[in-house]
Tab-separated table of C-alpha atoms in Angstrom:
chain	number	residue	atom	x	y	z
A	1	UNK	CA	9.250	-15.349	-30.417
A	2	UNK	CA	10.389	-14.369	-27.147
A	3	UNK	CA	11.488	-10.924	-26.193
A	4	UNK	CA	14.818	-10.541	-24.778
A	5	UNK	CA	14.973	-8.566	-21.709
A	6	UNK	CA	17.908	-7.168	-20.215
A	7	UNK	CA	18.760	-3.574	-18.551
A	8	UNK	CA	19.097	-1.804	-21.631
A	9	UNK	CA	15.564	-2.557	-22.711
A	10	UNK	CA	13.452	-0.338	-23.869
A	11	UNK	CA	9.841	0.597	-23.036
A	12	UNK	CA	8.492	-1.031	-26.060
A	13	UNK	CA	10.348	-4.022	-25.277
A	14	UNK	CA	9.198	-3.879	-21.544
A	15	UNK	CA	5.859	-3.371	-22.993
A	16	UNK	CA	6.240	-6.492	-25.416
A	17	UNK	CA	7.812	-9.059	-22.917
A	18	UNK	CA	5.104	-7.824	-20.594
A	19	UNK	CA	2.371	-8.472	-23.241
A	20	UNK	CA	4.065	-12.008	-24.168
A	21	UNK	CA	2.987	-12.667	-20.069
A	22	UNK	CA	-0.810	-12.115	-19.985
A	23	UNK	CA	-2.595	-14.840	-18.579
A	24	UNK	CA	-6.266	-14.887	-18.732
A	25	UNK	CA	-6.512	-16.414	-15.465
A	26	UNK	CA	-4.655	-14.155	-13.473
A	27	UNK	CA	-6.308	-11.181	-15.209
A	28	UNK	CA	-9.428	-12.971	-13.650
A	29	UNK	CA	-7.997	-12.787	-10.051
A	30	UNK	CA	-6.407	-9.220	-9.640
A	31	UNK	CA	-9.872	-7.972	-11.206
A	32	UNK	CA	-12.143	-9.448	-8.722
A	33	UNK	CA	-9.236	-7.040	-6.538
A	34	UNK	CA	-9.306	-4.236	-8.344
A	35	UNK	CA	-6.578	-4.739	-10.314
A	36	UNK	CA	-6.164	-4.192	-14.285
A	37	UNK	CA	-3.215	-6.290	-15.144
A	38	UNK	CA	-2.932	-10.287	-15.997
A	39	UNK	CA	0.645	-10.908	-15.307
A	40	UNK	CA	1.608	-13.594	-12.891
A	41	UNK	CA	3.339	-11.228	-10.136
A	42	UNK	CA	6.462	-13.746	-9.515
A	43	UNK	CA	6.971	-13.754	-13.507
A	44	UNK	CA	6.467	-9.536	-13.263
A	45	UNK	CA	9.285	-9.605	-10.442
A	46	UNK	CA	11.311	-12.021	-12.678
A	47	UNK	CA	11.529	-9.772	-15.353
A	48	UNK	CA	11.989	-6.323	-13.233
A	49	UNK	CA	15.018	-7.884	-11.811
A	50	UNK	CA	16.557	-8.770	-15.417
A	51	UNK	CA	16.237	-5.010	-16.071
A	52	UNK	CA	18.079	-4.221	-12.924
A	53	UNK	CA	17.819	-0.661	-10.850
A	54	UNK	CA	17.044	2.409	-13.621
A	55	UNK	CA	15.140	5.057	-12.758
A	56	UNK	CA	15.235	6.646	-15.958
A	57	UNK	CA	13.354	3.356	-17.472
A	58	UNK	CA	10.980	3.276	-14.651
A	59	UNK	CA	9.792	6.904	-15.307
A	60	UNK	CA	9.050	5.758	-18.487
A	61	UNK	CA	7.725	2.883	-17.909
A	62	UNK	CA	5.038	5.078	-15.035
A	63	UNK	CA	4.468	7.011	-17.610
A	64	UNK	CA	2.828	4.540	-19.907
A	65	UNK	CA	-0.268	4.691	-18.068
A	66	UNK	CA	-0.101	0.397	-17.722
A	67	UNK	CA	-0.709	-1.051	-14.935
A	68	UNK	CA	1.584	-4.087	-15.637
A	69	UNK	CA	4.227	-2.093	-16.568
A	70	UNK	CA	3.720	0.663	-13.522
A	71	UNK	CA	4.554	-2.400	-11.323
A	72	UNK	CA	7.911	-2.959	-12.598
A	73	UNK	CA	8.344	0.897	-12.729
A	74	UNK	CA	8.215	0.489	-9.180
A	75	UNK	CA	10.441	-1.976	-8.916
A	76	UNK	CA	13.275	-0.774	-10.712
A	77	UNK	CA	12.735	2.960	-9.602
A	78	UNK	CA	15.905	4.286	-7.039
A	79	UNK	CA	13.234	5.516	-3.760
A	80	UNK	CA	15.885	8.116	-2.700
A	81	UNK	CA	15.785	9.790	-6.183
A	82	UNK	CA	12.452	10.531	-5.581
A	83	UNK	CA	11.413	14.308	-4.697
A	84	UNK	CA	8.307	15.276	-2.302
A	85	UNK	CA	6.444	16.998	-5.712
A	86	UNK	CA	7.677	13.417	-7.372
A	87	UNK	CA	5.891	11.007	-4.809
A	88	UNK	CA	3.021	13.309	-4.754
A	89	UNK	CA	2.749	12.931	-8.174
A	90	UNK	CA	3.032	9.098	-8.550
A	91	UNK	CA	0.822	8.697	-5.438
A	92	UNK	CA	-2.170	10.599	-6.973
A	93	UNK	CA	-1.435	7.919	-9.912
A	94	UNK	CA	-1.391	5.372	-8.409
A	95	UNK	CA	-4.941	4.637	-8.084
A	96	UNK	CA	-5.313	0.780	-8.152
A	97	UNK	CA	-4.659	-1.260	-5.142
A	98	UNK	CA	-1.360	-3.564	-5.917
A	99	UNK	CA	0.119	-0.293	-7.787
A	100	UNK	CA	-0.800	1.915	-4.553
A	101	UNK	CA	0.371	-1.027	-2.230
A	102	UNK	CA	3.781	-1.576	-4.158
A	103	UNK	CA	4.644	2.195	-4.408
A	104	UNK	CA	3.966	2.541	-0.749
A	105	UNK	CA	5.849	0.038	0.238
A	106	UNK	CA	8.930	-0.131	-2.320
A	107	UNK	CA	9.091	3.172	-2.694
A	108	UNK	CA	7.472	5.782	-0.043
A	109	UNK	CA	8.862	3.565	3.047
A	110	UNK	CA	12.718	3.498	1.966
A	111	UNK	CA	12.720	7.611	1.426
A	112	UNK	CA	13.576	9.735	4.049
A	113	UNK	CA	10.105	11.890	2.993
A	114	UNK	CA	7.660	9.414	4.014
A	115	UNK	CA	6.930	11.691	6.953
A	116	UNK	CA	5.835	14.735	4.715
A	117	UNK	CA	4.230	12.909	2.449
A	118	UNK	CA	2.088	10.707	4.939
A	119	UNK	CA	0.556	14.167	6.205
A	120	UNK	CA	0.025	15.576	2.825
A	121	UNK	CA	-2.145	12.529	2.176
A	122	UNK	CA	-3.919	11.783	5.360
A	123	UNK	CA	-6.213	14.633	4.668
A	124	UNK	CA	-6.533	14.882	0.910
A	125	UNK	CA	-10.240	14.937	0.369
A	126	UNK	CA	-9.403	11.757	-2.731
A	127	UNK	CA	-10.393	8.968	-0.079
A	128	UNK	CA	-7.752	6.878	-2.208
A	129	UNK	CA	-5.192	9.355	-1.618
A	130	UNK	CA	-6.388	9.436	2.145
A	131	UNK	CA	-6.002	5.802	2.483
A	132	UNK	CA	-3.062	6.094	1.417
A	133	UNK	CA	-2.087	8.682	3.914
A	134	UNK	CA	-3.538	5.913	6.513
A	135	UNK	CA	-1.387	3.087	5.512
A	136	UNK	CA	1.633	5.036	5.499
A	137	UNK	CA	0.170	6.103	9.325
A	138	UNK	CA	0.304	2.478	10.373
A	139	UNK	CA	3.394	1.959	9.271
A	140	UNK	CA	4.317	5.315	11.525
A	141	UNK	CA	2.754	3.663	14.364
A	142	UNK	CA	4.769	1.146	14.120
A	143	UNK	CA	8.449	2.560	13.120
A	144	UNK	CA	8.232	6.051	14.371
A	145	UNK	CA	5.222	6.614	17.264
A	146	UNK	CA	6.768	9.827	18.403
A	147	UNK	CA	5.985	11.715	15.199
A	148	UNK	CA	2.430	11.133	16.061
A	149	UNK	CA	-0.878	12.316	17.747
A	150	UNK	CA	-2.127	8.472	18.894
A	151	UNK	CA	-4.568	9.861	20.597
A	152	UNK	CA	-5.975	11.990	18.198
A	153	UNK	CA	-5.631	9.419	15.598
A	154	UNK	CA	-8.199	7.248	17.598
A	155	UNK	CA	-10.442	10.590	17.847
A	156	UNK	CA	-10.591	10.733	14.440
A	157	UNK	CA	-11.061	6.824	13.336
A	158	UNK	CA	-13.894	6.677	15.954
A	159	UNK	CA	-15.591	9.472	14.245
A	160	UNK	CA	-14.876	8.384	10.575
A	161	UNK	CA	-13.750	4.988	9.954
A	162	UNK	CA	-17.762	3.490	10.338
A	163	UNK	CA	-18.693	6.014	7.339
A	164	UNK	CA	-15.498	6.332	5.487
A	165	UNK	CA	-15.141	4.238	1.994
A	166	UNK	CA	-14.164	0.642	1.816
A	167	UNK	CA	-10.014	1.338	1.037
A	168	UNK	CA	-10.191	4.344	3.298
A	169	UNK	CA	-12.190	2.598	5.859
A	170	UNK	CA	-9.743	-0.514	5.234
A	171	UNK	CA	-6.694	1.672	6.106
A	172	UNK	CA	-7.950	3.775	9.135
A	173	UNK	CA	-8.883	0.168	10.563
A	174	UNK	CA	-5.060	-1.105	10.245
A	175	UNK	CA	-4.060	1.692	11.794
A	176	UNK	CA	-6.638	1.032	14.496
A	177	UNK	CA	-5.435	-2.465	14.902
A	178	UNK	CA	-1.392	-1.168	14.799
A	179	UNK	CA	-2.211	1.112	17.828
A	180	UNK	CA	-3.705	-1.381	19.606
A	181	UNK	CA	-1.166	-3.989	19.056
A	182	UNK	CA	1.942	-1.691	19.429
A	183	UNK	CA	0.471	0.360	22.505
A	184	UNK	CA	-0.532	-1.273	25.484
A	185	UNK	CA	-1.656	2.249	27.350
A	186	UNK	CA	-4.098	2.833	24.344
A	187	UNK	CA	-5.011	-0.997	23.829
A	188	UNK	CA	-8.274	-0.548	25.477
A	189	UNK	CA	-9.792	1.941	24.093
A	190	UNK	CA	-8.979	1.136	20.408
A	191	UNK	CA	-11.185	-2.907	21.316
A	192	UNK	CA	-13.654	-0.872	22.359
A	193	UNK	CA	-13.771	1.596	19.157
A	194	UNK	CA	-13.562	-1.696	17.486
A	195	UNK	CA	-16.382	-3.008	18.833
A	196	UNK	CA	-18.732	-0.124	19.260
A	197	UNK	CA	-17.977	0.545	15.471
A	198	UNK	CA	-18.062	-3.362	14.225
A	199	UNK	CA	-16.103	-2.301	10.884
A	200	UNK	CA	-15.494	-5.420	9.239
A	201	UNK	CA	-16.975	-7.483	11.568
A	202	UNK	CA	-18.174	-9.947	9.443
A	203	UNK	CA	-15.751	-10.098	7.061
A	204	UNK	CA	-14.917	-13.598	5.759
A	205	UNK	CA	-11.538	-15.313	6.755
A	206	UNK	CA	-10.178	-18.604	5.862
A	207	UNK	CA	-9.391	-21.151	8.407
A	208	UNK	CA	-6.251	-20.281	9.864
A	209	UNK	CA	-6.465	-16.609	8.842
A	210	UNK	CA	-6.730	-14.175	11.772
A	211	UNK	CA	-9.995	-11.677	11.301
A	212	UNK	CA	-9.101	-7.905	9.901
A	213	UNK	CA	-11.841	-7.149	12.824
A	214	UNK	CA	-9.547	-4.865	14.915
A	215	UNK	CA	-10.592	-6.499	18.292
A	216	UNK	CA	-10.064	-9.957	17.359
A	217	UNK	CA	-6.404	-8.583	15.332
A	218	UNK	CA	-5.363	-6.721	18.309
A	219	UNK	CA	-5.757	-9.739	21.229
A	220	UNK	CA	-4.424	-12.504	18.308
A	221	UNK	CA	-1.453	-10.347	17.660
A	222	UNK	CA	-1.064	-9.414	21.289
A	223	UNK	CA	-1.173	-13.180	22.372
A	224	UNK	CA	1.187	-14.473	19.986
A	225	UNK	CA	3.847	-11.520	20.721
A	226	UNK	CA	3.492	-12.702	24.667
């Protein structure tokens, strides 16, 4: 039997419908990523939207310590509700990389704290909360350059992204790529930190796929914006 989902579920019924979704194959994939769910993600969104906005579901639902049901959380949370001491708290939980990705990016980017949170996180010594902190910095790069030190950003990634761990390392080199791509004055010296530092280099990339190596990013993304 099917459970019925609508948007006065509750968690256990979130839970159940949820459950009623696992597929063996895609627990397969988001594991090789990092990821400890097996819910199809367009069937996950399917579902959030039949529950419709409610934050007080999604607390509970982030508070079931599943990482299924932390996605729809997300989802169906209201970002501006959130406090500083609130995003805090749901970024040092969300540890896993679609959780951390979503919450950045459905929640942290639509509230008007994303500023004091991104330098909260940027130097937490949790290299998951850093990269965090890095991603957000991208995005900064991109949306609101003013706010920043670029050129102390590069200071720093030259000096720690070779070293730094893979989702930390992963983040500082977006936001080496985002400088170079968004800033011609600095677009020089963040190839060459790319290519002194050869992070990620060799990392493999479908036909058709532009490299993640931040010299090859930058000039693709530079060409096709010309």
């Amino acid at each position: 039997m099917t459970t019925q989902i609508g948007p006065d579920s509750s968690v256990k019924e979130v839970s159940q419908a949820l459950a009623e979704l696992e597929d063996p194959k895609a627990r397969a994939i988001n594991e090789r990523h990092g990821d400890d769910f097996g819910v199809n993600l367009s069937k996950l969104r399917g579902l959030a939207k039949t529950l419709k906005t409610n934050q007080e579901l999604a607390e509970q639902l982030w508070k079931s310590g599943d990482t299924a049901s932390a996605l729809v959380a997300i989802l169906i949370a209201k970002p501006r509700s959130f406090t500083l001491d609130q995003l805090v708290e749901w970024s040092r939980e969300a540890s896993t990389p679609k959780v951390q990705a979503w919450f950045l990016s459905y929640i942290v980017k639509k509230t008007k704290l994303l500023e004091e949170l991104r330098v909260l996180l940027i130097t937490d010594p949790d290299p998951i909360l850093a990269a965090a902190g890095w991603e957000l910095t991208a995005h900064q790069v991109t949306k609101d350059p003013q706010k920043l030190n670029l050129t102390q950003l590069l200071d720093t990634i030259e000096l720690r992204m070779a070293t730094a761990p893979e989702r930390l390392q992963w983040a500082m080199n977006n936001t080496l790529a985002t400088i170079g791509i968004e800033h011609a004055s600095l677009r020089e010296r963040a190839i060459s930190i790319g290519e002194r530092l050869q992070v990620l280099a060799d990392y493999p990339t479908s036909p058709g796929c532009t490299s993640p190596f931040a010299p090859i990013w930058i000039n693709e993304m530079v060409k096709r914006k010309a």
